[in-house]
Coordinates of C-alpha atoms and ligand atoms in Angstrom, one line a residue:
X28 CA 214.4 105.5 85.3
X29 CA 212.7 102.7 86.3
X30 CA 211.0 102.7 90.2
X31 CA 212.6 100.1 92.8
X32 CA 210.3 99.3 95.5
X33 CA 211.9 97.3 98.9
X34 CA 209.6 95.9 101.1
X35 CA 211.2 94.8 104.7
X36 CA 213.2 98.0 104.0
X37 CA 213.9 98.6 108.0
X38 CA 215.5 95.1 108.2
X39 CA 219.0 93.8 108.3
X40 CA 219.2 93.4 104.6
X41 CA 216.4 95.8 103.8
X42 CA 218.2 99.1 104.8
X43 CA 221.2 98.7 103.4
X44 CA 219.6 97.6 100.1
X45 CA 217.9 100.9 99.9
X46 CA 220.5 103.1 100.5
X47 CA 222.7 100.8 97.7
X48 CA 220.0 100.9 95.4
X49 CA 219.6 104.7 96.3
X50 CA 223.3 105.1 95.2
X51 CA 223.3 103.6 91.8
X52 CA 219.7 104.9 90.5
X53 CA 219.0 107.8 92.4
X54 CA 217.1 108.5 96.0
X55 CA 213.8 109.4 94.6
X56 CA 213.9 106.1 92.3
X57 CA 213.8 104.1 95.8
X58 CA 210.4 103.4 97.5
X59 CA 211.4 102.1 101.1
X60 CA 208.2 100.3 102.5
X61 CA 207.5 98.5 105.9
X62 CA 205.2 98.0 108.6
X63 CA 206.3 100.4 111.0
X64 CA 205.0 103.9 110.9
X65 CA 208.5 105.5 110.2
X66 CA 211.6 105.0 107.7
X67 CA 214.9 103.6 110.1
X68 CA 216.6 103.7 106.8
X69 CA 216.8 108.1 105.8
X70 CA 215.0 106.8 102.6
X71 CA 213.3 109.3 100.6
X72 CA 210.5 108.1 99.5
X73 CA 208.8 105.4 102.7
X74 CA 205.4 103.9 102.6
X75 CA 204.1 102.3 105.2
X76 CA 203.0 98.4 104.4
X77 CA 201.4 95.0 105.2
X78 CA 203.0 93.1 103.1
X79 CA 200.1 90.8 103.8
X80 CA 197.4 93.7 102.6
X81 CA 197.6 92.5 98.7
X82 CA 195.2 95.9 98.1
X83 CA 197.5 98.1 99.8
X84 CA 200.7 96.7 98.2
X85 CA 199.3 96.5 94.7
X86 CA 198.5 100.8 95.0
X87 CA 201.6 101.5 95.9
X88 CA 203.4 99.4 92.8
X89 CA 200.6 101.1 90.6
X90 CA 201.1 104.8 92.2
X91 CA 205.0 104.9 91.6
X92 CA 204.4 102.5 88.4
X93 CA 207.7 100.1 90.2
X94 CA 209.3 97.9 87.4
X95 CA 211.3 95.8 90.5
X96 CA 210.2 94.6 93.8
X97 CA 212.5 93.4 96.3
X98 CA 210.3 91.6 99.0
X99 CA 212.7 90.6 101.6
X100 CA 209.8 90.8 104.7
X101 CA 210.0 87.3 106.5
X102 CA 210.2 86.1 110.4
X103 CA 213.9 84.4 110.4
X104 CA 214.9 80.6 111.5
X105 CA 215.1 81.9 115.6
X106 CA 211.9 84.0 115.7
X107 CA 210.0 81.3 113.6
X108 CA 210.3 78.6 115.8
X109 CA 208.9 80.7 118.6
X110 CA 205.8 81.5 116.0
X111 CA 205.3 79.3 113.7
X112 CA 202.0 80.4 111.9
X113 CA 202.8 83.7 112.0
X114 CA 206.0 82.8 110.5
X115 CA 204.4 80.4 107.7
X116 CA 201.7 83.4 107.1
X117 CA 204.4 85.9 106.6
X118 CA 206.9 84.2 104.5
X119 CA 204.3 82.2 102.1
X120 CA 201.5 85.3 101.8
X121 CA 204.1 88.2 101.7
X122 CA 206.2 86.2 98.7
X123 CA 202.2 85.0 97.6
X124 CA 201.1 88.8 97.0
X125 CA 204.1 89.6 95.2
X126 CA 203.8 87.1 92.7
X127 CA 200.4 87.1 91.7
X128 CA 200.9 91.2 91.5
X129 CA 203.7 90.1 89.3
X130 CA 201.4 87.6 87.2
X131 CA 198.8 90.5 86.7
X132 CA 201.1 92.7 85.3
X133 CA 203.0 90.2 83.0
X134 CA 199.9 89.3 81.4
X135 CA 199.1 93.0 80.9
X136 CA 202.3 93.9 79.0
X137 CA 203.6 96.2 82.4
X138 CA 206.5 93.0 83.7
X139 CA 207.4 93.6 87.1
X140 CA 210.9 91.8 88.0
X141 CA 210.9 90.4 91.7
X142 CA 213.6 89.5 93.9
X143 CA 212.9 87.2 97.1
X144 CA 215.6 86.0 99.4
X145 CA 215.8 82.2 100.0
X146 CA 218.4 81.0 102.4
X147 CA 220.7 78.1 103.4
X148 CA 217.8 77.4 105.6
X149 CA 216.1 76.0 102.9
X150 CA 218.6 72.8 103.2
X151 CA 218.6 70.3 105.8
X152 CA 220.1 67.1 107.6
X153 CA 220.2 64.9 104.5
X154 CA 221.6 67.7 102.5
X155 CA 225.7 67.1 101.8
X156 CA 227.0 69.2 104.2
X157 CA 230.3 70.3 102.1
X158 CA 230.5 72.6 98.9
X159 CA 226.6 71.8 98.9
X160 CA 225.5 71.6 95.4
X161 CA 222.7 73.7 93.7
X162 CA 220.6 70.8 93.3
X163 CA 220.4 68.5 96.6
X164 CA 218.5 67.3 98.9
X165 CA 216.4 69.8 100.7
X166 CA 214.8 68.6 104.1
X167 CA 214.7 71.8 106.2
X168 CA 213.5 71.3 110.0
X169 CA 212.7 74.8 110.8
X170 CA 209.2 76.6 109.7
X171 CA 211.6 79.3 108.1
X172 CA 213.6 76.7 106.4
X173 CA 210.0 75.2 105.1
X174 CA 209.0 78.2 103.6
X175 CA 212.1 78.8 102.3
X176 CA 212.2 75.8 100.5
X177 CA 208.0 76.1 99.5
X178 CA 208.7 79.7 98.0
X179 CA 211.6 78.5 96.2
X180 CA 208.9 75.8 94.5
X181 CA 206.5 79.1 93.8
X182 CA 209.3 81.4 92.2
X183 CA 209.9 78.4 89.8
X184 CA 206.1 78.0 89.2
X185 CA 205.4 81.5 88.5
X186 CA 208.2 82.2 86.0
X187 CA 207.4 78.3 84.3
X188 CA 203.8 78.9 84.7
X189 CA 203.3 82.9 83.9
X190 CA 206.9 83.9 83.0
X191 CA 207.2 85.8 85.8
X192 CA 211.0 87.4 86.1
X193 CA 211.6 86.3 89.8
X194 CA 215.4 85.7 90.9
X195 CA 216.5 84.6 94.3
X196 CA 219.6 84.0 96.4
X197 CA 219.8 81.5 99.2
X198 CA 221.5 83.6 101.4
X199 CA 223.8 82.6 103.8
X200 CA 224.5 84.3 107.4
X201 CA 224.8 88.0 106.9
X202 CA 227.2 89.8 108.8
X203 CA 227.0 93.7 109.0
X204 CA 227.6 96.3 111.6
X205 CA 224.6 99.2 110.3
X206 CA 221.4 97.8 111.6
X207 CA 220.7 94.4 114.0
X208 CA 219.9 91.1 113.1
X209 CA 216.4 89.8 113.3
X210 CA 216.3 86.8 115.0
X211 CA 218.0 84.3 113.3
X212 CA 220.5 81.1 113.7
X213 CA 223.7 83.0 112.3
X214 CA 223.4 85.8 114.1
X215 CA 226.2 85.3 116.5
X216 CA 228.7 86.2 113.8
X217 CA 227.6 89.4 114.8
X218 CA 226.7 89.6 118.3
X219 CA 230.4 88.5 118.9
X220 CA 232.0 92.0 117.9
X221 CA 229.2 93.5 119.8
X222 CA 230.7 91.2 123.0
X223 CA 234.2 92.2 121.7
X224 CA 233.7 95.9 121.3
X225 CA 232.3 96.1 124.9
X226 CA 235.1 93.6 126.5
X227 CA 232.4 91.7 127.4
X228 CA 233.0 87.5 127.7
X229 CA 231.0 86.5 124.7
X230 CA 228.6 83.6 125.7
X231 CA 228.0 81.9 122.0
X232 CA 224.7 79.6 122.3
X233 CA 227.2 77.6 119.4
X234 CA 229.5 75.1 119.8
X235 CA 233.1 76.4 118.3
X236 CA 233.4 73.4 115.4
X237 CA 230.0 74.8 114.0
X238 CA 231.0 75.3 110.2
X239 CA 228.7 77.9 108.8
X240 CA 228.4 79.5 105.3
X241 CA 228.2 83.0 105.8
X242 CA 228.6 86.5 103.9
X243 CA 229.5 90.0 104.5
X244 CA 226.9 92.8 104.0
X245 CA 228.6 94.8 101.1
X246 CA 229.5 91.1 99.2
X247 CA 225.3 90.0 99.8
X248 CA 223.8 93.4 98.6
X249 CA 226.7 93.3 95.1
X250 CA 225.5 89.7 94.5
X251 CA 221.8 91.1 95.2
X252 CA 221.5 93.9 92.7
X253 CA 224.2 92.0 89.9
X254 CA 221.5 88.9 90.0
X255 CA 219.0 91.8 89.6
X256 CA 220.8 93.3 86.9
X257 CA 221.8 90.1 84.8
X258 CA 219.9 89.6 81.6
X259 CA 217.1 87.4 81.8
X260 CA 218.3 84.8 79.4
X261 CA 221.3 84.3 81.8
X262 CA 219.0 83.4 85.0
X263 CA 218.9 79.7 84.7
X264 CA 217.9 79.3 88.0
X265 CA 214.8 80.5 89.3
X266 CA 214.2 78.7 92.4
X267 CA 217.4 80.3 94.5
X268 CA 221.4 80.5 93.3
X269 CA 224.1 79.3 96.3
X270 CA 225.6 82.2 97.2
X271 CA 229.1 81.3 98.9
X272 CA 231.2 84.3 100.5
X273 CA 233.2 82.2 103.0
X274 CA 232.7 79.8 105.5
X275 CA 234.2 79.7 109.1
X276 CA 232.9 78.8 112.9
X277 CA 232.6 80.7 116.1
X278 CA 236.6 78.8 117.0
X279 CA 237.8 80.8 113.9
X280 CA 236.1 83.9 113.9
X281 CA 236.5 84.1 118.1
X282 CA 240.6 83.6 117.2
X283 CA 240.5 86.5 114.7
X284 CA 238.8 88.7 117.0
X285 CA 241.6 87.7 119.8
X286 CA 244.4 88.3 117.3
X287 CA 243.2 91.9 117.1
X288 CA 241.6 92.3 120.8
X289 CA 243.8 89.8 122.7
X290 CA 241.4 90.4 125.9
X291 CA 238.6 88.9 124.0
X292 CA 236.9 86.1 125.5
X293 CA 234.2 83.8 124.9
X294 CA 232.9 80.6 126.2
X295 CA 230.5 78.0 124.6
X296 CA 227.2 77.3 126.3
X297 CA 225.2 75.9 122.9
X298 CA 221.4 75.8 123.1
X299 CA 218.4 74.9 121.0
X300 CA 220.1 77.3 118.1
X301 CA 222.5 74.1 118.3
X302 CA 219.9 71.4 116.1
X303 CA 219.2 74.0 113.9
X304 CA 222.9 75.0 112.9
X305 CA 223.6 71.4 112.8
X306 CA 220.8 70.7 110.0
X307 CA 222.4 73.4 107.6
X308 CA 225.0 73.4 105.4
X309 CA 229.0 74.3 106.2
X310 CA 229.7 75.5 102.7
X311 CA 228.2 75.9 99.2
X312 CA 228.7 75.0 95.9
X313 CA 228.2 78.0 94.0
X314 CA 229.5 77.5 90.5
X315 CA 225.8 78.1 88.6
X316 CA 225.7 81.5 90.1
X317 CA 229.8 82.3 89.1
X318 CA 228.5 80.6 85.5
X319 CA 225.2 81.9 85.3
X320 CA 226.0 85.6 86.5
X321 CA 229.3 85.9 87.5
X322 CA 229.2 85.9 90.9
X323 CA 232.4 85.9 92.4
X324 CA 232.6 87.1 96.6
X325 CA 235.6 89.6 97.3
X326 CA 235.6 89.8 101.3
X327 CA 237.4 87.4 103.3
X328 CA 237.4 86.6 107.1
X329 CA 240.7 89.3 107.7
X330 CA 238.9 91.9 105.9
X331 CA 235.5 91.2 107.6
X332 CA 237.0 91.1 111.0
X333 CA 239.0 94.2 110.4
X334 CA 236.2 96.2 109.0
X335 CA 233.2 94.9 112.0
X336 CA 235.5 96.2 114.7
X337 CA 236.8 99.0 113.2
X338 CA 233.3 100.0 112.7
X339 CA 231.3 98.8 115.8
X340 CA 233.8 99.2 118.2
X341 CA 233.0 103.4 118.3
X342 CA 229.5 102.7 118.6
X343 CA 229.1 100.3 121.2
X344 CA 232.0 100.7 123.6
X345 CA 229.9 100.1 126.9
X346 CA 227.5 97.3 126.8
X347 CA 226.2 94.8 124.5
X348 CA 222.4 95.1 123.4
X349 CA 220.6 92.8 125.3
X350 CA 218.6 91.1 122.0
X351 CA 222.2 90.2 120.8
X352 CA 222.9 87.7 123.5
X353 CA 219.6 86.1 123.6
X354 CA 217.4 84.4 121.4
X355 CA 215.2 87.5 119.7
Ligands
AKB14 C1 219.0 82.8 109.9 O1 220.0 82.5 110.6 O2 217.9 82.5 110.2 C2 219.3 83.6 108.7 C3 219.5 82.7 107.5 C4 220.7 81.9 107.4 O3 218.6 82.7 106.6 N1 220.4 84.4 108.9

């Protein structure tokens, strides 16, 4: 069975990747890596890694002999803006590594299949806002969104260039219950339940009209590993697919909490976050990745709102976490 190593494998995306992948090929098939000391994810098989240490990462894919990488370590749109090199260094070098590890070994007959996440980030304010096609205008105004947009250029030159087997997703929002969101633009959609499970007044830092694509957890990590899985003659894309799952603002999603929590409250103070939801996109055209791969998303706003406070509710009935209201 072929080795599956996650790098970023404490993170949002990262943890529940591994247990998923864990599922379908077998625990001891998964090598969870990050830069903290210790596994947050029960993996069980955890290394721990600078992404940015090429060496160090290049062992480890040797040692296990890993025929996929997922390298999903990056600073997000929030956290970026507050540090901008460290944010360009981690997003460009971390993908950087990868791909050059990935060139090696495609020239030397041993092809290692990547997958790096892009995100809606990678669009900006002269993109077309609505059903945003695959191919548009991409002026992104946040460092994140930059290297989004860069590493998207690099994924393309490596498999042109080198036939490297790289495949990407521009994810939109995330929204999941299991581990916290790192710092980015979307992540209200989830500090909200947190607000609402602890009948605390939810203070969203967006305005209610602000028309975001976003996508639950279980739908992002099945479009994940299917895009994986697809044959490589069906991956027309290698720059990053649009993902869509569904689209709704903190209005919509705030009324669907209060149609199941009528005490729910929440008031609009928008901040900086403001500009930079404004520059992305509302909704996606995602027809190349339904075409290409057959991407179709299965979770609506009802089931999503139904399944966040089932599950968060339990877990968080006294207080929000503080890194949930501000900016992380
Ligand atoms: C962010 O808000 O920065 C991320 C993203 C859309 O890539 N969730």
């Amino acid at each position: 069975m072929e080795r599956i190593l996650v790098i970023g494998a404490n993170g949002q995306i990262g943890s529940e990747l591994v247990e998923a992948l864990a599922a379908k090929v077998g625990a001891d098939n998964v090598i969870a890596a990050d830069i903290q000391t210790n596994s947050s994810t029960g993996a069980a098989r955890y290394e721990k890694l600078d992404v940015l240490d090429s060496t160090r990462l290049a062992q480890i894919i040797d040692a296990y002999d890993v025929g996929q990488v997922y390298q999903l370590a990056a600073l997000l749109s929030v956290t970026g803006e507050q540090a901008p090199l460290r944010a360009w260094s981690l997003n460009m070098n971390g993908l950087l590594n990868t791909l050059e590890i990935a060139r090696q070994r495609t020239e030397s007959g041993k092809p290692l299949r990547v997958f790096w996440p892009s995100s809606i980030a990678a669009f900006g304010p002269h993109t077309p806002a609505v059903n945003t096609p695959q191919l548009a205008v991409m002026d992104p105004t946040t460092i994140y969104g930059i290297s989004k947009q860069a590493g998207e250029r690099l994924c393309e030159y490596y498999h042109s260039k080198y036939g490297v087997d790289v495949r990407s997703i521009r994810y939109p929002g995330i929204i999941s219950y299991k581990s916290p969101p790192g710092g980015g633009t979307t992540d209200y959609a989830i500090a909200i339940f947190h607000a609402a499970a602890s009948r605390e007044t939810y203070n969203c830092y967006l305005g209610p009209d602000t028309t975001l694509p976003m996508i639950y957890m279980p739908d992002a990590i099945r479009a994940t590993i299917e895009l994986m899985d697809a044959p490589a003659d069906q991956i027309g894309i290698r720059s990053g697919y649009n993902v869509a799952g569904l689209s709704f603002n903190p209005r919509e999603l705030a009324a669907a909490i209060k149609a199941r929590r009528p005490e729910f409250r929440i008031e609009y103070r928008p901040d900086h976050r403001q500009a930079i939801a404004d520059s992305w996109p509302q909704s996606l055209d995602d027809s190349c990745a339904r075409a290409d791969w057959g991407w179709k998303p299965e979770i609506g706003l009802d089931e999503l709102v139904d399944d966040m406070l089932l599950h968060i509710a339990p877990r968080w009935r006294t207080s929000t976490p503080e890194c949930m209201n501000e900016a992380a």
